[in-house]
Amino acid sequence: MKTSTQHMARWVRAAGVVAVSASMIALAACSSGGGTGTTDASTQTDSGGKITVWVDPPRVPAAEAFKKAHPEIPIAINQIDGTVGNDQLKQQFAQFNQAGKGWPDAIFFPTNDSIAWAAGPQIHYTADLGKLLPDVVKGYATNSIEPCNIDGKIQCLRNDIAPDVFWYNKPFFEKNHYAVPTTWEDYADLAVRIKKEHPEMTSGFLGDAYAPDRYLWAANCATNDKINDTTVHININEPDCLRMKTLLTKVVDAKAVSTLGIFDADAAAVGKNIAMTPGAPWYGDYLFKQTWKIPAATMTATPALAWKGDSKPSAGDEGGGLWGVSSHIKGKELENTLTFATFVASDPAWQVELSTGLPAYGPVQDAWIAKQKQVDYFADPDATFSAMKGAIENVLPDHPYMLYITGGIWTQEAVPALVSGQGVDAAWAAFGKELTAKATSLGYTVKDSQ
Amino acid sequence: MSTEMTTRSVVLADAPARTARRSKRPPHGHSHLLRRESRGAWLLLSPYMIVLVIVGLIPIGYAVVTSMMRAPTPVDPTSGFGGFSSFVTVFTDYRFIQTFLNIFAVLIIWIPIMMIGIVGMSLLVHASPGRFGSTMRFLYYIPAALAGIANLMLWVYLLNPSQSPIQGFWNLLGLTSIKAVVASPGHLPFILTAMLFFQGTGTWIVIVNGGLNGISDEVLEAARLDGAGAWKLAWHVKIPLIRPWVGYAALMNVAYGFQLFLEPQLLDQVSSNAVADQWAPNQLAYAFAFSNFNFPAAAALSLVLLVITLAIGMVIVFRSGLFGDEEH
């Protein structure tokens, strides 16, 4: 038999409070993160040679090719999540800045928008490659290196260029005597007609993070219209945007385009039956051939679509990844990292032999095209490569990468409305609202937000 | 709650907790013994207290200090003392209310189902004598072993119409992709309910069953002699006696619900980023820290969550009676 007292009872209860609350405290406090310090970029380190590079899955062969070409340079290859539109990298870099260490020496950013925060004053990760690798930078055409030009410094190197062209299924078109559209309006009309005549065929995808680049950027829609470092113009209800909204409403209502994304696991089955779509050069090898396994001599490309009445095509740009180099390193570590950056940006061993995208680095473009022609995958190789080569000229300007990820907001807000059948109106409203709210929450002043 | 409405007339002599708290002071001569007991209690608690200070109190202090700072922004990358501005940022954030509404939607669906499941299955296990009962208890516990990622993988498989064994069910609802299943508006609270129920029930059945095993045979025998059948025995005798355990289960689950993070975060990834990144309050805190680089706001929101969960903890301890001392 045990004797209890009020004193002990109080004590037991207090211990109970502590015990019950402990896990909650730990969890709640954990998410509070670190303090507010920023890292002084002047404290650079030198590992003595060994470099660490972070790459997404499609870029692992680039790092492996470097390892083979430069056995003298010790390298650790870390494969990171390649989901376009996710912002896990931000979290890791915020933590490295808190800790003052841990940054990779070089990185391939899976999301191009990442360059906005990586080069920004709070994270301050990227080195000025205009100074460090001037000869490599000279190899790029001005508009292909433009996304890396931030505050007058070249803060990344473009891996490939991804201006949209127009892809179509040549044998399908020929068999059914369809004319290849050259305008956005014709594309929408034909998509609806194809759906009626061939219900199994699809004429585009709307559910991935590149969809706003594919469609809204091509309409000159004000999603990323940067006025200055702290002010942005966002209005997806201006006439330029609304012409694309009308077009998308038409094709979505007719179920002529898929609400899945091109990277969805379920997309391969739909993708096999693609009739046509705007898309980047890397669609050809990476998406059509390797991922969706569309037979050879099926797909071919023509120049991007124009708006009726315009003399020139209007296209967006779907990725065309960016390599960054750490500003936190010096000495042998920096030297080896620059060797790596030079290799992945310009060396034919990667850019010609292995890369699936059209190299952004000018001097290797013809060799890449020659190599791709040998593979003989496309239905009309000459037309395809000619369309790819000139495509960068069709990308509309004034669309820099921002701290908010437009594609991520699209997948979160517009896609649920589309997959659940609520239509383009609901998707548009949800997307516009979140775009403005997210930009504001990140500290931008949003001008003219509808 | 159903247990509140039960008749208390059959609750017999050793009823737990609340009344026992009003126990008498010990005789004066026991003060030496008391001191020894107190020393012993401190000694036994000391390892825990050390851990509490390191992983609990120090981070909380750090969070309090951090929340008082001013976050750098692209406009003004400097930081300094900001007073309560971070709390203003949190409370006025456009996602703040929505994240709590999302959590309430889950709690309203999940908690009643969870509690009926726990109590119902515990009573069934307890009423099943011998090997059958213990086998069932073990079977119920198996899903709880599939914690975290393993549980999620199982659910990714179930939720994906193209490979799920319940493909027919999804097709019946007109859903053909995992994105449509997970991201269609209004689906997430039900999916989370299913995941949390499946993962959590087994553990709580074991705990509540422990409470049921603590009911003395004399009490059950007396009730049977009074003519109580299995149903009356469960409703009028067993449920009132396990009330503290049931209350404890309810409140701990509510506390867990407030801290949801892993499940919506990972469901977002398997649906190709089609779920809001800031669906739950904890995800919003995460976004403040790692999307906005606003650590003060993240700390402030963490403190808000801490206050809520601490309050729930207090209720558990002082109201459920589970931690009350008993006089034998």
mmCIF file with all atom_site columns, C-alpha atoms in Angstrom, chain B residues 6-13 226 236-237 240:
data_model
loop_
_atom_site.group_PDB
_atom_site.id
_atom_site.type_symbol
_atom_site.label_atom_id
_atom_site.label_alt_id
_atom_site.label_comp_id
_atom_site.label_asym_id
_atom_site.label_entity_id
_atom_site.label_seq_id
_atom_site.pdbx_PDB_ins_code
_atom_site.Cartn_x
_atom_site.Cartn_y
_atom_site.Cartn_z
_atom_site.occupancy
_atom_site.B_iso_or_equiv
_atom_site.pdbx_formal_charge
_atom_site.auth_seq_id
_atom_site.auth_comp_id
_atom_site.auth_asym_id
_atom_site.auth_atom_id
_atom_site.pdbx_PDB_model_num
ATOM 1  C CA . THR B 1 6   ? -22.799 7.401  -19.501 1.00 0.00 ? 6   THR B CA 1
ATOM 2  C CA . THR B 1 7   ? -24.558 6.487  -16.306 1.00 0.00 ? 7   THR B CA 1
ATOM 3  C CA . ARG B 1 8   ? -22.184 6.626  -13.449 1.00 0.00 ? 8   ARG B CA 1
ATOM 4  C CA . SER B 1 9   ? -24.182 4.619  -10.965 1.00 0.00 ? 9   SER B CA 1
ATOM 5  C CA . VAL B 1 10  ? -22.212 1.458  -11.465 1.00 0.00 ? 10  VAL B CA 1
ATOM 6  C CA . VAL B 1 11  ? -18.826 3.059  -11.081 1.00 0.00 ? 11  VAL B CA 1
ATOM 7  C CA . LEU B 1 12  ? -17.645 1.375  -7.959  1.00 0.00 ? 12  LEU B CA 1
ATOM 8  C CA . ALA B 1 13  ? -15.264 1.946  -5.123  1.00 0.00 ? 13  ALA B CA 1
ATOM 9  C CA . ASP B 1 226 ? -26.844 -7.537 -11.550 1.00 0.00 ? 226 ASP B CA 1
ATOM 10 C CA . HIS B 1 236 ? -22.365 1.133  -18.522 1.00 0.00 ? 236 HIS B CA 1
ATOM 11 C CA . VAL B 1 237 ? -19.282 -0.351 -16.886 1.00 0.00 ? 237 VAL B CA 1
ATOM 12 C CA . PRO B 1 240 ? -17.008 4.870  -17.870 1.00 0.00 ? 240 PRO B CA 1
#
